[in-house]
XYZ file of C-alpha atoms in Angstrom:
729
model
C 60.125 -23.886 57.920
C 60.240 -21.409 55.004
C 60.454 -17.677 55.524
C 57.426 -16.915 53.320
C 54.213 -18.730 52.506
C 52.556 -17.262 49.411
C 48.864 -18.121 49.059
C 47.669 -17.816 45.462
C 43.925 -18.391 44.797
C 43.108 -19.139 41.163
C 39.885 -18.788 39.202
C 39.608 -18.140 35.450
C 43.168 -16.834 35.155
C 44.808 -19.288 32.772
C 46.008 -16.457 30.539
C 47.913 -14.778 33.402
C 48.749 -17.630 35.754
C 52.107 -18.672 34.306
C 53.386 -15.123 34.463
C 52.243 -14.841 38.073
C 53.891 -18.097 39.183
C 57.085 -17.386 37.267
C 57.384 -14.007 38.977
C 57.419 -15.839 42.320
C 59.519 -18.887 41.519
C 62.203 -16.898 39.698
C 62.827 -14.553 42.641
C 66.404 -14.372 43.913
C 65.087 -15.125 47.416
C 63.925 -18.749 47.322
C 63.140 -19.672 50.948
C 59.452 -19.868 50.135
C 56.479 -22.133 49.675
C 53.623 -21.469 47.268
C 50.167 -22.697 48.227
C 48.124 -22.465 45.049
C 44.374 -22.886 45.497
C 42.372 -23.989 42.465
C 38.958 -22.500 43.281
C 37.197 -25.014 41.033
C 38.275 -22.955 38.019
C 36.429 -24.019 34.838
C 39.386 -23.194 32.571
C 42.872 -24.705 32.442
C 44.148 -23.045 35.638
C 44.107 -26.250 37.676
C 46.163 -28.134 35.098
C 48.710 -25.302 34.970
C 49.064 -25.423 38.753
C 49.626 -29.185 38.677
C 52.261 -28.729 35.990
C 54.167 -26.259 38.179
C 53.852 -28.512 41.224
C 55.511 -31.333 39.293
C 58.363 -29.047 38.222
C 58.976 -27.237 41.520
C 58.687 -28.856 44.987
C 58.010 -25.438 46.526
C 54.550 -25.444 44.912
C 51.620 -27.235 46.553
C 48.194 -27.294 44.931
C 44.789 -27.489 46.600
C 41.864 -28.347 44.314
C 38.640 -27.198 45.984
C 35.593 -29.442 45.375
C 33.415 -26.429 44.553
C 33.865 -22.742 43.844
C 34.268 -20.935 47.150
C 35.117 -17.377 46.119
C 38.305 -15.412 46.570
C 38.175 -14.938 50.354
C 37.321 -18.501 51.261
C 39.876 -19.819 48.750
C 42.505 -17.859 50.689
C 41.141 -19.347 53.910
C 41.554 -22.821 52.448
C 45.255 -22.162 51.964
C 45.907 -20.780 55.448
C 46.031 -24.109 57.386
C 48.657 -25.421 54.961
C 51.000 -22.453 55.429
C 54.156 -23.109 57.470
C 56.185 -19.977 56.737
C 57.131 -17.250 59.189
C 55.201 -14.716 57.109
C 52.132 -14.884 54.883
C 51.735 -13.110 51.564
C 48.580 -13.196 49.488
C 49.088 -12.862 45.742
C 46.200 -12.589 43.294
C 46.864 -14.882 40.361
C 46.708 -12.193 37.680
C 49.265 -9.989 39.484
C 53.046 -10.412 39.603
C 55.884 -9.819 42.027
C 58.515 -7.336 40.917
C 62.050 -8.726 40.484
C 63.888 -8.712 43.800
C 60.683 -8.121 45.781
C 61.006 -11.044 48.191
C 64.639 -10.251 48.975
C 63.693 -6.645 49.746
C 60.767 -7.740 51.943
C 62.949 -10.262 53.791
C 65.644 -7.652 54.450
C 63.144 -5.070 55.720
C 61.482 -7.611 58.027
C 64.834 -8.529 59.530
C 65.774 -4.872 59.895
C 62.514 -4.022 61.685
C 62.537 -7.013 64.038
C 59.816 -9.116 62.369
C 56.779 -6.845 62.904
C 53.221 -8.134 62.835
C 52.616 -6.463 59.468
C 54.869 -5.047 56.763
C 53.222 -2.736 54.218
C 55.015 -2.417 50.872
C 54.385 -0.450 47.705
C 52.826 -1.497 44.404
C 52.292 -0.176 40.903
C 49.241 -0.419 38.687
C 50.161 -1.972 35.348
C 47.700 -1.336 32.563
C 46.822 -3.656 29.679
C 48.053 -1.062 27.169
C 51.533 -1.024 28.714
C 51.358 1.960 31.048
C 52.463 1.862 34.696
C 51.427 4.124 37.572
C 52.780 4.039 41.102
C 50.542 3.986 44.167
C 49.361 7.577 44.628
C 49.948 7.484 48.413
C 53.494 6.116 48.234
C 54.757 8.934 50.476
C 53.076 7.223 53.452
C 55.573 4.374 53.157
C 58.643 6.569 53.550
C 57.572 8.563 56.616
C 59.507 6.454 59.141
C 62.224 3.812 59.384
C 60.955 2.356 62.652
C 57.883 0.377 63.660
C 54.596 1.872 64.834
C 50.940 1.116 65.461
C 47.971 2.307 63.450
C 46.936 4.475 66.392
C 50.298 6.241 66.208
C 50.079 6.694 62.442
C 46.395 6.401 61.454
C 47.151 7.692 57.965
C 48.470 4.210 57.148
C 44.803 3.186 56.834
C 44.384 5.680 53.995
C 46.264 3.306 51.731
C 44.236 1.091 49.433
C 42.391 -1.405 51.628
C 43.683 -4.585 50.005
C 45.339 -7.696 51.367
C 48.083 -8.214 48.784
C 50.353 -5.216 49.583
C 51.388 -6.586 52.972
C 53.337 -9.388 54.631
C 51.753 -10.802 57.803
C 53.470 -12.632 60.627
C 51.738 -16.019 60.551
C 51.602 -16.454 64.339
C 49.967 -13.022 64.676
C 47.254 -14.026 62.170
C 46.685 -17.376 63.908
C 46.586 -15.797 67.388
C 43.751 -13.453 66.438
C 41.951 -15.916 64.169
C 41.802 -13.604 61.169
C 39.856 -15.089 58.251
C 38.278 -13.776 55.065
C 34.488 -13.576 54.811
C 32.646 -14.371 51.571
C 31.681 -11.542 49.252
C 32.964 -8.963 46.775
C 34.728 -6.711 49.293
C 36.332 -9.402 51.438
C 39.561 -7.392 51.835
C 37.799 -4.669 53.840
C 36.935 -6.729 56.986
C 40.408 -8.282 56.888
C 42.597 -5.216 56.406
C 40.983 -2.814 58.872
C 40.970 -5.274 61.817
C 44.486 -6.507 61.041
C 46.023 -3.035 60.926
C 44.081 -1.752 63.949
C 45.116 -4.807 65.994
C 48.775 -5.071 64.956
C 51.215 -4.292 67.743
C 53.996 -3.418 65.298
C 53.766 -2.215 61.710
C 56.651 -1.457 59.363
C 56.735 -0.040 55.843
C 58.856 -0.663 52.776
C 59.164 2.155 50.250
C 59.680 -0.111 47.277
C 57.377 -1.368 44.510
C 57.122 -5.080 45.201
C 53.952 -5.974 43.289
C 52.488 -5.200 39.889
C 48.724 -4.798 40.244
C 47.278 -5.733 36.861
C 44.546 -3.419 35.587
C 42.646 -5.590 33.174
C 40.859 -3.986 30.284
C 37.885 -6.176 31.182
C 37.341 -8.948 33.669
C 38.126 -7.136 36.939
C 35.456 -8.377 39.312
C 35.089 -5.013 41.088
C 34.583 -3.270 37.740
C 31.632 -5.482 36.881
C 28.190 -3.876 36.822
C 26.183 -5.846 39.361
C 24.053 -5.661 42.488
C 26.833 -7.600 44.188
C 28.395 -4.254 45.088
C 25.745 -4.019 47.824
C 28.062 -6.476 49.603
C 30.172 -3.532 50.794
C 27.488 -2.736 53.385
C 27.723 -6.188 54.964
C 31.503 -5.984 55.025
C 31.470 -2.718 56.969
C 29.013 -4.248 59.418
C 31.657 -6.922 60.010
C 34.301 -4.273 60.591
C 32.137 -2.449 63.143
C 31.278 -5.788 64.754
C 34.971 -6.479 65.218
C 35.564 -3.050 66.757
C 32.549 -3.409 69.058
C 33.875 -6.738 70.350
C 37.158 -5.124 71.439
C 36.683 -2.091 73.697
C 40.279 -0.998 73.198
C 39.426 -0.257 69.535
C 36.395 1.963 70.247
C 38.352 5.090 69.359
C 38.403 3.974 65.724
C 34.632 4.342 65.239
C 34.657 7.987 63.977
C 37.392 7.198 61.470
C 35.642 4.055 60.233
C 32.340 5.908 59.977
C 33.885 8.529 57.706
C 35.789 5.907 55.702
C 32.644 3.846 55.167
C 30.731 6.827 53.787
C 33.567 7.785 51.430
C 33.948 4.216 50.181
C 30.243 3.666 49.511
C 29.808 7.031 47.771
C 32.864 6.261 45.650
C 31.206 3.040 44.476
C 28.001 4.955 43.734
C 29.888 7.582 41.716
C 31.602 5.099 39.416
C 29.534 4.514 36.257
C 30.534 0.858 35.831
C 29.611 -0.492 39.268
C 25.862 -0.434 39.943
C 22.961 -1.035 37.539
C 21.132 2.275 37.001
C 17.937 0.919 38.564
C 19.807 0.006 41.767
C 21.571 3.318 42.420
C 18.800 4.906 44.458
C 18.449 1.818 46.622
C 22.235 1.709 47.178
C 22.214 5.352 48.302
C 19.361 4.705 50.740
C 21.030 1.641 52.249
C 24.294 3.535 52.593
C 22.487 6.365 54.377
C 20.781 3.881 56.734
C 24.123 2.285 57.575
C 25.702 5.705 58.040
C 22.999 6.701 60.526
C 23.173 3.359 62.340
C 26.880 3.660 63.107
C 27.082 7.455 63.454
C 29.215 8.401 66.463
C 27.960 11.168 68.798
C 28.267 14.624 67.316
C 28.985 13.443 63.769
C 27.056 14.990 60.895
C 25.447 13.184 57.977
C 26.579 15.406 55.093
C 25.144 14.457 51.705
C 23.887 11.172 53.195
C 21.483 13.134 55.356
C 19.327 14.121 52.393
C 17.475 12.307 49.638
C 18.953 10.561 46.637
C 17.451 13.246 44.394
C 19.221 16.005 46.318
C 22.471 14.038 46.158
C 22.135 13.814 42.364
C 21.446 17.536 42.096
C 24.611 18.309 44.029
C 26.670 16.034 41.827
C 25.192 17.462 38.638
C 25.813 21.022 39.785
C 29.412 20.182 40.553
C 29.870 18.473 37.216
C 28.453 21.407 35.296
C 30.736 23.766 37.150
C 33.790 21.647 36.342
C 33.010 21.018 32.712
C 31.721 24.433 31.729
C 31.970 25.093 28.030
C 33.139 21.579 27.251
C 29.526 20.402 27.287
C 28.594 22.520 24.313
C 31.607 21.328 22.348
C 30.806 17.726 23.183
C 27.182 18.174 22.127
C 28.293 19.612 18.809
C 30.539 16.662 18.165
C 27.786 14.225 19.082
C 25.397 15.923 16.671
C 27.952 15.646 13.908
C 28.509 11.988 14.674
C 24.767 11.317 14.526
C 24.597 12.971 11.138
C 27.344 10.691 9.825
C 26.097 7.535 11.530
C 25.361 4.624 9.161
C 22.058 2.813 9.261
C 21.933 0.465 12.253
C 19.384 -1.568 14.146
C 18.483 1.512 16.184
C 16.997 3.074 13.055
C 14.372 0.357 12.720
C 13.909 -1.643 15.919
C 12.891 -4.602 13.799
C 13.126 -8.084 15.256
C 16.261 -10.127 14.640
C 16.038 -12.751 11.933
C 16.846 -15.923 13.881
C 17.808 -17.769 10.691
C 20.075 -15.153 9.111
C 23.841 -15.738 9.269
C 26.315 -13.212 7.827
C 29.745 -14.523 6.847
C 32.998 -12.808 5.980
C 36.614 -13.926 5.648
C 40.023 -12.314 5.168
C 38.618 -8.764 5.117
C 35.689 -9.614 2.841
C 37.716 -11.458 0.188
C 35.247 -14.256 -0.402
C 34.503 -17.864 0.496
C 37.662 -18.680 2.469
C 39.061 -20.245 5.623
C 37.115 -21.197 8.723
C 33.995 -19.158 7.882
C 33.746 -20.979 4.536
C 33.949 -24.365 6.256
C 31.204 -23.355 8.687
C 29.068 -22.031 5.812
C 29.354 -25.258 3.818
C 28.497 -27.403 6.823
C 25.515 -25.191 7.664
C 24.164 -25.604 4.133
C 24.498 -29.350 4.540
C 23.014 -29.936 8.002
C 20.990 -26.761 8.640
C 19.400 -25.688 5.340
C 16.878 -23.631 7.287
C 19.657 -21.108 7.981
C 20.114 -18.378 5.399
C 23.808 -17.701 4.866
C 24.873 -14.429 3.202
C 28.463 -13.491 2.418
C 29.759 -9.936 2.813
C 32.313 -9.193 0.070
C 34.366 -6.079 -0.514
C 33.641 -5.362 -4.201
C 32.075 -6.587 -7.424
C 35.285 -8.377 -8.486
C 35.203 -10.639 -5.433
C 31.478 -11.153 -5.875
C 31.983 -12.309 -9.465
C 34.333 -15.065 -8.305
C 31.761 -16.582 -5.945
C 29.832 -19.707 -6.991
C 26.532 -18.836 -8.593
C 24.455 -20.278 -5.747
C 26.188 -18.276 -2.974
C 24.103 -15.344 -1.765
C 26.188 -12.257 -1.146
C 26.049 -8.549 -0.411
C 28.570 -5.772 -1.069
C 30.210 -4.111 1.912
C 28.670 -0.737 2.897
C 25.802 -1.073 0.440
C 22.244 -0.274 1.592
C 21.457 -4.010 1.532
C 24.507 -4.687 3.712
C 23.278 -2.182 6.287
C 19.805 -3.683 6.216
C 21.090 -7.216 6.737
C 23.536 -6.292 9.502
C 20.632 -4.659 11.318
C 18.617 -7.899 11.180
C 21.098 -10.796 11.344
C 21.150 -13.038 14.385
C 24.603 -14.537 13.661
C 27.902 -13.089 12.424
C 30.822 -15.383 11.519
C 34.188 -13.847 10.643
C 37.924 -14.564 10.933
C 38.866 -10.881 11.290
C 36.994 -8.005 12.910
C 33.879 -6.548 11.362
C 34.020 -2.841 10.423
C 33.846 -0.400 13.296
C 30.580 1.132 12.077
C 28.722 -2.152 12.593
C 26.711 -1.857 15.801
C 26.264 -5.113 17.707
C 22.604 -5.447 18.361
C 21.521 -6.981 21.692
C 20.717 -10.627 21.091
C 22.977 -11.037 18.076
C 25.764 -13.610 18.264
C 29.268 -12.985 16.920
C 31.441 -16.038 16.268
C 35.114 -15.229 15.749
C 37.084 -18.030 14.127
C 40.559 -16.411 14.050
C 43.003 -17.486 11.334
C 44.881 -20.413 12.798
C 46.980 -21.114 15.872
C 49.038 -18.083 16.975
C 52.825 -18.204 17.014
C 53.662 -14.493 16.753
C 52.318 -11.705 18.950
C 48.847 -10.396 18.203
C 46.341 -7.932 19.613
C 47.237 -6.140 22.828
C 50.568 -7.984 22.984
C 51.756 -5.811 20.080
C 51.616 -2.663 22.194
C 55.314 -2.920 23.032
C 56.268 -3.917 19.461
C 55.999 -0.599 17.581
C 57.441 -1.960 14.333
C 55.038 -4.884 14.212
C 51.956 -2.758 14.959
C 52.785 -0.009 12.469
C 49.457 1.282 11.187
C 47.465 -0.822 13.667
C 45.182 0.994 16.103
C 45.150 -1.525 18.962
C 42.495 0.200 21.139
C 40.164 0.473 18.145
C 40.776 -3.180 17.280
C 39.884 -4.224 20.822
C 36.699 -2.144 20.766
C 35.688 -4.133 17.715
C 36.651 -7.381 19.433
C 34.313 -6.434 22.282
C 31.529 -7.644 19.991
C 32.743 -11.269 20.047
C 30.567 -13.786 21.841
C 32.509 -16.941 20.929
C 36.197 -17.432 20.127
C 37.046 -20.729 18.396
C 40.149 -22.585 19.536
C 41.927 -25.686 18.225
C 44.079 -26.198 21.311
C 44.617 -24.905 24.821
C 47.607 -22.850 23.726
C 45.329 -20.781 21.471
C 42.808 -20.390 24.266
C 45.479 -18.899 26.507
C 46.784 -16.564 23.822
C 43.398 -15.187 22.754
C 42.447 -14.421 26.351
C 45.684 -12.475 26.787
C 45.896 -10.804 23.389
C 42.210 -9.816 23.295
C 41.159 -8.732 26.813
C 37.452 -8.730 25.987
C 34.346 -10.557 27.183
C 33.935 -13.710 25.089
C 33.663 -17.438 25.675
C 36.317 -19.783 24.301
C 34.757 -22.573 22.245
C 36.907 -25.713 22.044
C 35.564 -26.680 18.661
C 38.738 -27.187 16.645
C 39.472 -25.242 13.435
C 36.698 -25.801 10.868
C 39.074 -25.238 7.951
C 41.185 -28.167 9.161
C 38.363 -30.698 8.857
C 39.477 -31.465 5.301
C 43.051 -32.030 6.502
C 41.899 -34.510 9.109
C 39.919 -36.352 6.438
C 42.827 -36.276 3.948
C 42.387 -37.126 0.265
C 43.319 -35.605 -3.079
C 42.692 -31.881 -3.428
C 43.325 -31.859 -7.193
C 46.179 -29.388 -6.770
C 48.812 -31.656 -8.322
C 46.679 -32.298 -11.389
C 45.967 -28.595 -11.912
C 49.664 -27.736 -11.854
C 50.864 -30.756 -13.812
C 52.869 -32.278 -10.942
C 53.576 -35.985 -11.582
C 51.768 -38.289 -9.211
C 54.987 -40.034 -8.145
C 56.858 -36.824 -7.240
C 57.694 -35.861 -3.681
C 56.177 -32.401 -3.231
C 58.182 -30.077 -0.974
C 56.126 -27.071 0.091
C 58.061 -23.955 1.125
C 55.829 -21.473 3.008
C 57.743 -18.532 4.545
C 56.044 -15.807 6.566
C 56.519 -12.055 6.329
C 59.023 -10.071 8.407
C 58.281 -6.953 10.411
C 61.894 -5.814 10.554
C 62.257 -5.044 6.835
C 60.317 -2.718 4.582
C 57.902 -4.672 2.443
C 58.015 -7.708 4.733
C 59.984 -10.055 2.434
C 63.456 -11.467 2.986
C 65.146 -13.946 0.640
C 65.924 -16.633 3.195
C 66.972 -19.271 0.674
C 67.960 -19.446 -3.000
C 64.884 -21.146 -4.440
C 66.501 -22.262 -7.689
C 69.450 -23.807 -5.869
C 67.183 -25.495 -3.319
C 64.962 -26.935 -6.073
C 67.977 -28.227 -8.005
C 69.413 -29.841 -4.890
C 66.233 -31.792 -4.282
C 66.976 -33.764 -7.446
C 64.794 -35.765 -9.802
C 61.412 -36.919 -8.560
C 60.860 -33.807 -6.441
C 58.776 -30.677 -7.015
C 59.283 -27.522 -4.994
C 56.043 -25.601 -4.392
C 56.331 -22.063 -2.968
C 53.542 -20.241 -1.192
C 54.370 -16.766 0.102
C 52.475 -15.072 2.911
C 49.179 -13.585 1.586
C 50.379 -10.091 2.530
C 53.219 -10.496 0.006
C 51.091 -11.805 -2.854
C 50.700 -8.445 -4.586
C 54.111 -7.065 -3.649
C 57.514 -7.242 -5.311
C 58.468 -10.606 -3.773
C 56.996 -12.603 -6.640
C 58.363 -10.293 -9.299
C 61.847 -10.510 -7.812
C 62.281 -14.008 -9.184
C 59.489 -16.327 -8.095
C 57.279 -15.602 -11.098
C 60.145 -16.302 -13.507
C 61.063 -19.557 -11.740
C 57.443 -20.623 -12.024
C 57.353 -19.808 -15.753
C 60.487 -21.893 -16.302
C 58.942 -24.793 -14.303
C 61.768 -24.765 -11.757
C 59.250 -24.240 -8.941
C 55.472 -24.061 -8.677
C 54.204 -20.713 -7.374
C 51.097 -21.407 -5.280
C 50.937 -17.952 -3.683
C 47.784 -17.096 -5.602
C 45.907 -20.228 -4.540
C 42.964 -18.965 -2.484
C 42.498 -22.186 -0.514
C 45.548 -23.007 1.580
C 44.229 -26.408 2.601
C 44.328 -27.630 -0.999
C 48.030 -26.797 -1.212
C 48.718 -28.498 2.123
C 46.956 -31.690 1.049
C 49.218 -31.936 -1.998
C 52.491 -31.594 -0.046
C 54.571 -34.500 1.264
C 56.705 -32.265 3.468
C 56.441 -28.671 4.688
C 59.417 -26.336 4.971
C 58.560 -23.136 6.784
C 60.085 -20.593 9.075
C 57.551 -19.098 11.463
C 54.301 -19.394 9.524
C 51.298 -20.575 11.510
C 50.498 -22.870 8.601
C 52.675 -25.446 10.389
C 49.949 -25.946 13.009
C 47.387 -26.738 10.310
C 49.756 -28.976 8.362
C 50.523 -31.031 11.483
C 47.025 -32.506 11.162
C 48.270 -34.461 8.134
C 51.013 -36.129 10.212
C 53.614 -35.470 7.522
C 57.180 -34.192 8.023
C 57.803 -30.534 8.862
C 61.148 -28.734 8.696
C 61.608 -25.358 10.423
C 64.131 -23.044 8.765
C 65.031 -20.617 11.564
C 68.047 -18.670 10.362
C 66.813 -15.310 11.748
C 64.789 -16.433 14.773
C 66.434 -13.984 17.199
C 65.815 -11.011 14.905
C 62.275 -12.123 14.158
C 61.286 -12.484 17.810
C 62.930 -9.196 18.761
C 60.813 -7.340 16.214
C 57.555 -9.286 16.383
C 57.549 -11.383 19.554
C 56.494 -15.038 19.797
C 54.380 -17.133 22.143
C 56.551 -20.212 21.564
C 60.236 -20.841 21.084
C 59.588 -22.696 17.871
C 63.279 -23.320 17.315
C 63.486 -25.232 20.605
C 60.035 -26.842 20.538
C 59.769 -27.577 16.825
C 57.498 -29.988 14.922
C 60.541 -31.457 13.176
C 64.161 -30.775 12.393
C 65.426 -27.177 12.571
C 67.937 -25.742 10.085
C 69.738 -22.420 10.343
C 71.393 -22.088 6.933
C 70.673 -23.124 3.375
C 73.550 -25.598 3.567
C 71.948 -27.306 6.574
C 68.600 -27.388 4.780
C 70.089 -28.883 1.624
C 72.039 -31.446 3.646
C 68.927 -32.518 5.540
C 67.112 -33.337 2.301
C 70.160 -34.914 0.664
C 70.570 -37.310 3.600
C 66.873 -38.148 3.941
C 66.931 -36.905 7.526
C 63.845 -34.774 6.955
C 61.685 -37.890 7.337
C 63.659 -39.935 9.886
C 62.494 -41.314 13.255
C 63.514 -38.160 15.126
C 61.340 -36.102 12.793
C 58.403 -38.404 13.525
C 58.986 -38.185 17.281
C 59.053 -34.397 17.289
C 55.985 -34.246 15.085
C 53.995 -36.555 17.373
C 54.534 -34.289 20.379
C 53.691 -31.212 18.344
C 50.453 -32.743 17.015
C 49.378 -33.832 20.475
C 49.736 -30.297 21.717
C 48.442 -28.190 18.854
C 45.936 -30.405 17.023
C 44.193 -31.215 20.271
C 40.591 -30.403 19.280
C 40.870 -30.980 15.513
C 38.943 -34.206 14.986
C 37.310 -33.530 11.601
C 34.008 -32.323 13.058
C 34.871 -28.746 13.981
C 32.529 -27.107 11.453
C 29.672 -29.365 12.516
C 30.380 -28.529 16.140
C 30.158 -24.785 15.417
C 26.901 -25.124 13.480
C 25.171 -27.383 15.961
C 26.264 -25.781 19.220
C 26.684 -22.086 18.350
C 24.180 -21.555 15.518
C 21.486 -24.114 16.291
C 21.911 -24.363 20.052
C 21.985 -28.151 19.986
C 24.090 -30.292 22.334
C 27.088 -32.057 20.866
C 30.009 -33.918 22.456
C 33.260 -32.071 22.856
C 36.155 -32.684 20.507
C 36.939 -36.394 20.453
C 40.651 -36.024 21.117
C 42.036 -37.987 18.201
C 45.603 -37.357 19.346
C 47.101 -38.263 22.758
C 46.761 -35.953 25.754
C 49.243 -33.113 25.155
C 52.325 -32.895 27.291
C 53.022 -29.525 28.922
C 55.200 -27.300 26.804
C 57.177 -24.117 27.388
C 54.772 -21.421 26.240
C 56.340 -17.986 26.311
C 53.142 -16.285 27.467
C 54.880 -14.991 30.566
C 57.130 -12.800 28.458
C 54.196 -10.835 27.078
């Protein structure tokens, strides 16, 4: 029999679940069992749980046949628990290192009480941490007590996950969770009031994740009316046990405070429901009022309650209101033209496209645009470009508009659809009913979005909160594999739906063929083309590091080979090309493809890719051609930027760590041996999962036209689980 049974209900938490489970399974105290309950989660949570169960015999997984809700999912795990003590862990939270050892020691010290209450810290998405504000209650005594002896213990946050419960105590009293939003309330009050012995532990044992979005209790909904039913359950429990009757005045006061706190929060109740919530709270307050108790603000009308609140607010804010009004007036004067200026109907056929910060017909948006012209000519596609120079390079039949022009503002106020691979400008107001499709720019290897908050060098000049406010406009996020789906949900904590469409820009790679690149650059048809595509570095000024001697590498390849070099787009206009690449290109020692606007055309021409940490490797894997990873500064790179994968350990091909190793690999022919093919097959199965050549069509039909279409065909085998490093974010 294990010491602890940890019950972990899971629903829509695939981006946090690995971190949660790792925090448990990597504890120094290992006399545990984990009962993970898949509450019919529609994302990849169930598969992640099964993966952990295969790896660790301490993990057991229950897959519920239908979604039951948080409380009943916990109930489903209870009969399977065999430990001395129960802990309930929400699957987006984590245990602090050493937590279970500290809990076990305190339980032994206090003689195995019915309940042990421990401390927690709120951890915010932007990296901040704040300890429980009532932590002093946990250090008031070393002994055990009852709630009647120390009623202030009930002033702690009424949640289930900051306590360890003796399993036999729970079974003896038949404690279960009811359905609903506030299921912790009718569990925690009865448990603490009934417990014969309670102990405390003045140590942070749990990190309570404060999501930027997605917290169920921070959702605006009428479901918050559920709190009334939960307090009825609490009073029902007290009424059924005469020895608890003395708790009624305390519970009455606590109920009023809790309900008014919900009413006061701006993100809980729909505005139209606030008056009704106040009235129902007042009715409940009167119904359970103990003799001699007053009604306070709940004794009057909702209008009088609002007047009191407004008077208090005015008194607190004072002169700040005038300052705020002045700022608002100034902002209105500077506000660009938006839909609010016209209230005209959305144009259901208008699609605005942009790519690479308005640099023209590129990437995934371009692939979607071309497919829409082919299969949905009724849609009007307009490209947003940054200046007249970019506009001049567009094909003559491509309709476009200049960024920030009056026509741009008119079209953004009317368009139904927006397709982009980076964020639209902050001044663009998302009109209700419009649909924003975010394509991203490939599969992520390095940290992005909110994950950059603890990487100050990598986010230099990047305003992460502002970026996330812009990402709040996304409705659909395209993914080519489940790894990307996990990363985007973590890196961009916003409300959007992941669309398993595949990457539209990779459709041409799946189809294969001749891109014409070799002919344009005079590369003989019988040459083996070696493409070298390094990424930029965040740990050096300018972003470029000479990882290899290009002239020496090209010479070592020998006759019948052509070395093509494509630097990261951010380095295209910098000194990296002028430091030698341009001269090598002029002398025909290498081919400089950095200026090629269409990456896929370069990839189609290459017989083998040599890269370090560029995400281009995920696209190139669709071609099923050899890939070599040159990882001579992997430790430095990850320390400065961070990575979601250990690409040196889970590579798509051979890994080299010096120019000598790289040269030797090509001299021996090892770059294309059986081991290279084996590694590549596993990599393709995992990261080309949804790329079947119909991604652009899938986006047009399902997201723009609203037509049904089968999911990605799965042209590669089912991916094997791999060691994502998401937990380290």
